[in-house]
Amino acid sequence: MSDTNESNAPDGNAMTDEEREILDAGGTAVERRRQGGFGPGGGVGMPVEKSADFGNALRRLWKLLSTERVRLVGVLLLTFFSVALVVVGPKLLGEATDVIFRGVIGGGGIDYDALHRKLLLVAGLYVVSWGLSYLQAYILAGVVQRSMYTLRDSVEQKLNRLPLRYVDAQPRGDLLSRVTNDIDNLSQSLQQTISQILVSTLTLIGVIVMMLTISPWLTLV
């Protein structure tokens, strides 16, 4: 056998450098799992794994999501307007409270027409904000699922190129877990994390801006 790596390839084609590194590291990784008490019947659970190159993984993930950049911009705009309406709501409720306060303290009675207008405006803002938030979540779910479909397709192509020696060297169920559980976890994490980061960041900025417009000194305090 002139070349073990090439002869083990399913289609007879030469493997890439990355695939050779995976193949060479396969046996070592298996031994580490077995020595650590993990693997089939070796422990109570799988170890918590960390990315060996987080920066490169993040860049590859962004490259995967960049095909949906137009929709991602739409998600950002929808989140911005949704958060803006939620932030403005308390200020309008404060104006409604002022209407009640002036009516009680001034002795002229409460202007119910003005109060009703304020409350209806606030209710309308919250309904629109909810609609924008729902649309944002719907679009983001589509972005993540399409990206994960692309990732699953690339994983399938990679598995078809792996030599049988590498597959045989892996613990039972390890490859299946990576193809199913890991990608599902990535999908859920992306969908929740992107939304939470956007909403939390924009809410913090919006609240600070609104506090400054109401009372700069009180905001500093």
Tab-separated table of C-alpha atoms in Angstrom:
chain	number	residue	atom	x	y	z
A	1	MET	CA	0.000	0.000	0.000
A	2	SER	CA	1.758	3.125	-1.194
A	3	ASP	CA	-0.262	5.663	0.716
A	4	THR	CA	-2.442	4.607	3.645
A	5	ASN	CA	-4.359	7.879	3.880
A	6	GLU	CA	-5.249	8.002	0.232
A	7	SER	CA	-6.167	4.342	0.001
A	8	ASN	CA	-8.578	4.684	2.924
A	9	ALA	CA	-10.456	7.521	1.273
A	10	PRO	CA	-13.888	6.316	0.109
A	11	ASP	CA	-13.637	7.812	-3.361
A	12	GLY	CA	-9.929	7.195	-3.884
A	13	ASN	CA	-9.129	10.923	-4.049
A	14	ALA	CA	-6.292	12.492	-2.076
A	15	MET	CA	-7.347	14.001	1.228
A	16	THR	CA	-6.818	17.616	2.170
A	17	ASP	CA	-4.344	18.676	4.879
A	18	GLU	CA	-7.232	19.386	7.232
A	19	GLU	CA	-8.638	15.888	6.767
A	20	ARG	CA	-5.209	14.332	7.388
A	21	GLU	CA	-4.917	16.287	10.646
A	22	ILE	CA	-8.351	15.032	11.689
A	23	LEU	CA	-7.362	11.476	10.859
A	24	ASP	CA	-4.035	11.672	12.722
A	25	ALA	CA	-5.658	13.255	15.763
A	26	GLY	CA	-8.491	10.742	15.891
A	27	GLY	CA	-6.643	8.006	17.780
A	28	THR	CA	-5.119	10.465	20.254
A	29	ALA	CA	-8.503	12.012	21.001
A	30	VAL	CA	-10.021	8.591	21.634
A	31	GLU	CA	-7.251	7.685	24.057
A	32	ARG	CA	-7.726	10.927	25.982
A	33	ARG	CA	-11.449	10.238	26.337
A	34	ARG	CA	-10.831	6.704	27.561
A	35	GLN	CA	-8.123	7.756	30.009
A	36	GLY	CA	-10.392	10.458	31.388
A	37	GLY	CA	-13.149	7.961	32.135
A	38	PHE	CA	-15.451	9.223	29.394
A	39	GLY	CA	-16.880	7.392	26.441
A	40	PRO	CA	-19.160	4.357	26.326
A	41	GLY	CA	-19.623	3.196	29.910
A	42	GLY	CA	-16.607	5.166	31.089
A	43	GLY	CA	-18.246	7.887	33.202
A	44	VAL	CA	-21.357	9.706	34.232
A	45	GLY	CA	-21.360	12.085	31.293
A	46	MET	CA	-19.402	13.701	28.518
A	47	PRO	CA	-16.786	16.337	29.399
A	48	VAL	CA	-17.393	19.999	28.780
A	49	GLU	CA	-15.446	20.750	25.624
A	50	LYS	CA	-13.997	24.123	24.715
A	51	SER	CA	-13.195	25.433	21.288
A	52	ALA	CA	-9.532	24.972	20.405
A	53	ASP	CA	-9.626	28.105	18.237
A	54	PHE	CA	-12.576	30.270	19.240
A	55	GLY	CA	-11.612	33.198	17.002
A	56	ASN	CA	-11.399	31.074	13.881
A	57	ALA	CA	-14.636	29.283	14.778
A	58	LEU	CA	-16.363	32.644	15.233
A	59	ARG	CA	-15.116	33.862	11.863
A	60	ARG	CA	-16.355	30.686	10.165
A	61	LEU	CA	-19.711	31.064	11.881
A	62	TRP	CA	-20.014	34.665	10.704
A	63	LYS	CA	-19.099	33.560	7.178
A	64	LEU	CA	-21.953	31.079	7.403
A	65	LEU	CA	-24.406	33.748	8.593
A	66	SER	CA	-23.160	36.458	6.219
A	67	THR	CA	-25.237	35.014	3.392
A	68	GLU	CA	-28.270	36.263	5.339
A	69	ARG	CA	-26.881	39.735	6.084
A	70	VAL	CA	-29.872	41.536	4.514
A	71	ARG	CA	-32.296	39.722	6.816
A	72	LEU	CA	-29.948	40.257	9.750
A	73	VAL	CA	-30.071	43.999	9.102
A	74	GLY	CA	-33.867	43.722	9.046
A	75	VAL	CA	-33.764	41.893	12.383
A	76	LEU	CA	-31.619	44.682	13.821
A	77	LEU	CA	-34.001	47.407	12.611
A	78	LEU	CA	-37.083	45.575	13.867
A	79	THR	CA	-35.447	45.055	17.259
A	80	PHE	CA	-34.466	48.734	17.411
A	81	PHE	CA	-37.978	50.009	16.753
A	82	SER	CA	-39.550	47.428	19.053
A	83	VAL	CA	-37.263	48.384	21.935
A	84	ALA	CA	-37.712	52.094	21.204
A	85	LEU	CA	-41.487	51.809	21.543
A	86	VAL	CA	-41.157	49.862	24.799
A	87	VAL	CA	-38.781	52.488	26.198
A	88	VAL	CA	-41.059	55.389	25.233
A	89	GLY	CA	-44.073	53.719	26.879
A	90	PRO	CA	-43.168	54.526	30.531
A	91	LYS	CA	-42.633	58.185	29.671
A	92	LEU	CA	-46.129	58.400	28.167
A	93	LEU	CA	-47.530	56.641	31.233
A	94	GLY	CA	-45.809	59.301	33.309
A	95	GLU	CA	-47.613	61.985	31.270
A	96	ALA	CA	-50.897	60.190	31.929
A	97	THR	CA	-50.096	60.253	35.638
A	98	ASP	CA	-49.444	64.004	35.365
A	99	VAL	CA	-52.926	64.464	33.904
A	100	ILE	CA	-54.424	62.739	36.946
A	101	PHE	CA	-52.166	64.660	39.334
A	102	ARG	CA	-53.035	68.059	37.849
A	103	GLY	CA	-56.737	67.239	37.942
A	104	VAL	CA	-56.645	66.208	41.606
A	105	ILE	CA	-54.308	68.937	42.890
A	106	GLY	CA	-55.713	71.750	40.732
A	107	GLY	CA	-59.274	71.048	41.794
A	108	GLY	CA	-60.610	71.349	38.259
A	109	GLY	CA	-61.195	67.628	37.860
A	110	ILE	CA	-59.406	65.055	35.753
A	111	ASP	CA	-59.349	65.586	32.005
A	112	TYR	CA	-60.555	62.109	31.067
A	113	ASP	CA	-60.384	62.787	27.326
A	114	ALA	CA	-56.666	63.586	27.553
A	115	LEU	CA	-56.138	60.639	29.905
A	116	HIS	CA	-57.881	58.242	27.548
A	117	ARG	CA	-55.816	59.487	24.602
A	118	LYS	CA	-52.592	58.929	26.521
A	119	LEU	CA	-53.570	55.435	27.627
A	120	LEU	CA	-54.766	54.409	24.174
A	121	LEU	CA	-51.513	55.693	22.695
A	122	VAL	CA	-49.502	53.653	25.188
A	123	ALA	CA	-51.581	50.541	24.481
A	124	GLY	CA	-51.073	51.035	20.750
A	125	LEU	CA	-47.315	51.409	21.218
A	126	TYR	CA	-47.087	48.167	23.157
A	127	VAL	CA	-49.187	46.273	20.591
A	128	VAL	CA	-47.008	47.541	17.731
A	129	SER	CA	-43.872	46.716	19.733
A	130	TRP	CA	-45.133	43.178	20.277
A	131	GLY	CA	-45.836	42.805	16.549
A	132	LEU	CA	-42.345	44.015	15.631
A	133	SER	CA	-40.797	41.684	18.204
A	134	TYR	CA	-42.759	38.717	16.843
A	135	LEU	CA	-41.712	39.550	13.267
A	136	GLN	CA	-38.095	39.898	14.378
A	137	ALA	CA	-38.164	36.496	16.062
A	138	TYR	CA	-39.795	34.922	12.989
A	139	ILE	CA	-37.183	36.312	10.582
A	140	LEU	CA	-34.313	35.410	12.915
A	141	ALA	CA	-35.580	31.838	13.213
A	142	GLY	CA	-35.575	31.562	9.421
A	143	VAL	CA	-32.038	32.965	9.210
A	144	VAL	CA	-30.717	30.495	11.783
A	145	GLN	CA	-32.500	27.470	10.327
A	146	ARG	CA	-31.317	28.185	6.778
A	147	SER	CA	-27.761	28.644	8.049
A	148	MET	CA	-27.969	25.380	9.973
A	149	TYR	CA	-29.252	23.633	6.849
A	150	THR	CA	-26.150	24.826	5.015
A	151	LEU	CA	-23.987	23.649	7.908
A	152	ARG	CA	-25.633	20.217	7.956
A	153	ASP	CA	-25.098	19.905	4.218
A	154	SER	CA	-21.399	20.746	4.541
A	155	VAL	CA	-21.070	18.275	7.441
A	156	GLU	CA	-22.655	15.546	5.327
A	157	GLN	CA	-20.208	16.225	2.501
A	158	LYS	CA	-17.309	16.143	4.960
A	159	LEU	CA	-18.470	12.822	6.444
A	160	ASN	CA	-18.632	11.322	2.970
A	161	ARG	CA	-14.959	12.241	2.448
A	162	LEU	CA	-13.684	10.857	5.775
A	163	PRO	CA	-11.764	7.561	5.571
A	164	LEU	CA	-13.220	4.527	7.301
A	165	ARG	CA	-10.198	4.327	9.611
A	166	TYR	CA	-11.160	7.612	11.206
A	167	VAL	CA	-14.787	6.533	11.640
A	168	ASP	CA	-13.715	3.240	13.229
A	169	ALA	CA	-11.415	5.074	15.659
A	170	GLN	CA	-14.224	7.178	17.140
A	171	PRO	CA	-16.290	6.119	20.171
A	172	ARG	CA	-19.679	4.672	19.363
A	173	GLY	CA	-22.189	7.467	18.791
A	174	ASP	CA	-19.603	10.274	18.850
A	175	LEU	CA	-19.984	11.290	15.200
A	176	LEU	CA	-23.768	10.969	15.408
A	177	SER	CA	-23.783	13.207	18.475
A	178	ARG	CA	-21.762	15.874	16.689
A	179	VAL	CA	-23.967	15.778	13.611
A	180	THR	CA	-27.225	15.963	15.563
A	181	ASN	CA	-26.867	17.257	19.137
A	182	ASP	CA	-24.054	19.742	18.539
A	183	ILE	CA	-25.709	21.365	15.536
A	184	ASP	CA	-29.071	21.494	17.354
A	185	ASN	CA	-27.405	23.152	20.350
A	186	LEU	CA	-25.687	25.636	18.058
A	187	SER	CA	-29.002	26.430	16.377
A	188	GLN	CA	-30.797	27.066	19.678
A	189	SER	CA	-27.908	29.074	21.092
A	190	LEU	CA	-27.705	31.311	18.028
A	191	GLN	CA	-31.426	31.986	17.944
A	192	GLN	CA	-31.600	32.838	21.645
A	193	THR	CA	-28.258	34.603	22.009
A	194	ILE	CA	-28.555	36.942	19.028
A	195	SER	CA	-32.021	38.049	20.081
A	196	GLN	CA	-31.090	38.496	23.750
A	197	ILE	CA	-27.915	40.433	22.973
A	198	LEU	CA	-29.722	42.808	20.625
A	199	VAL	CA	-32.702	43.377	22.935
A	200	SER	CA	-30.602	43.779	26.093
A	201	THR	CA	-28.076	46.146	24.512
A	202	LEU	CA	-30.652	48.351	22.810
A	203	THR	CA	-32.852	48.406	25.924
A	204	LEU	CA	-29.929	49.549	28.073
A	205	ILE	CA	-29.044	52.310	25.615
A	206	GLY	CA	-32.670	53.358	25.197
A	207	VAL	CA	-33.350	53.533	28.945
A	208	ILE	CA	-30.255	55.660	29.531
A	209	VAL	CA	-31.227	58.041	26.730
A	210	MET	CA	-34.794	58.301	28.036
A	211	MET	CA	-33.576	58.955	31.579
A	212	LEU	CA	-31.311	61.728	30.323
A	213	THR	CA	-34.203	63.401	28.504
A	214	ILE	CA	-36.332	63.294	31.669
A	215	SER	CA	-33.740	64.382	34.230
A	216	PRO	CA	-29.987	64.453	33.517
A	217	TRP	CA	-29.101	65.121	37.174
A	218	LEU	CA	-31.254	62.294	38.461
A	219	THR	CA	-29.750	60.006	35.813
A	220	LEU	CA	-26.242	60.834	37.036
A	221	VAL	CA	-27.271	60.164	40.615
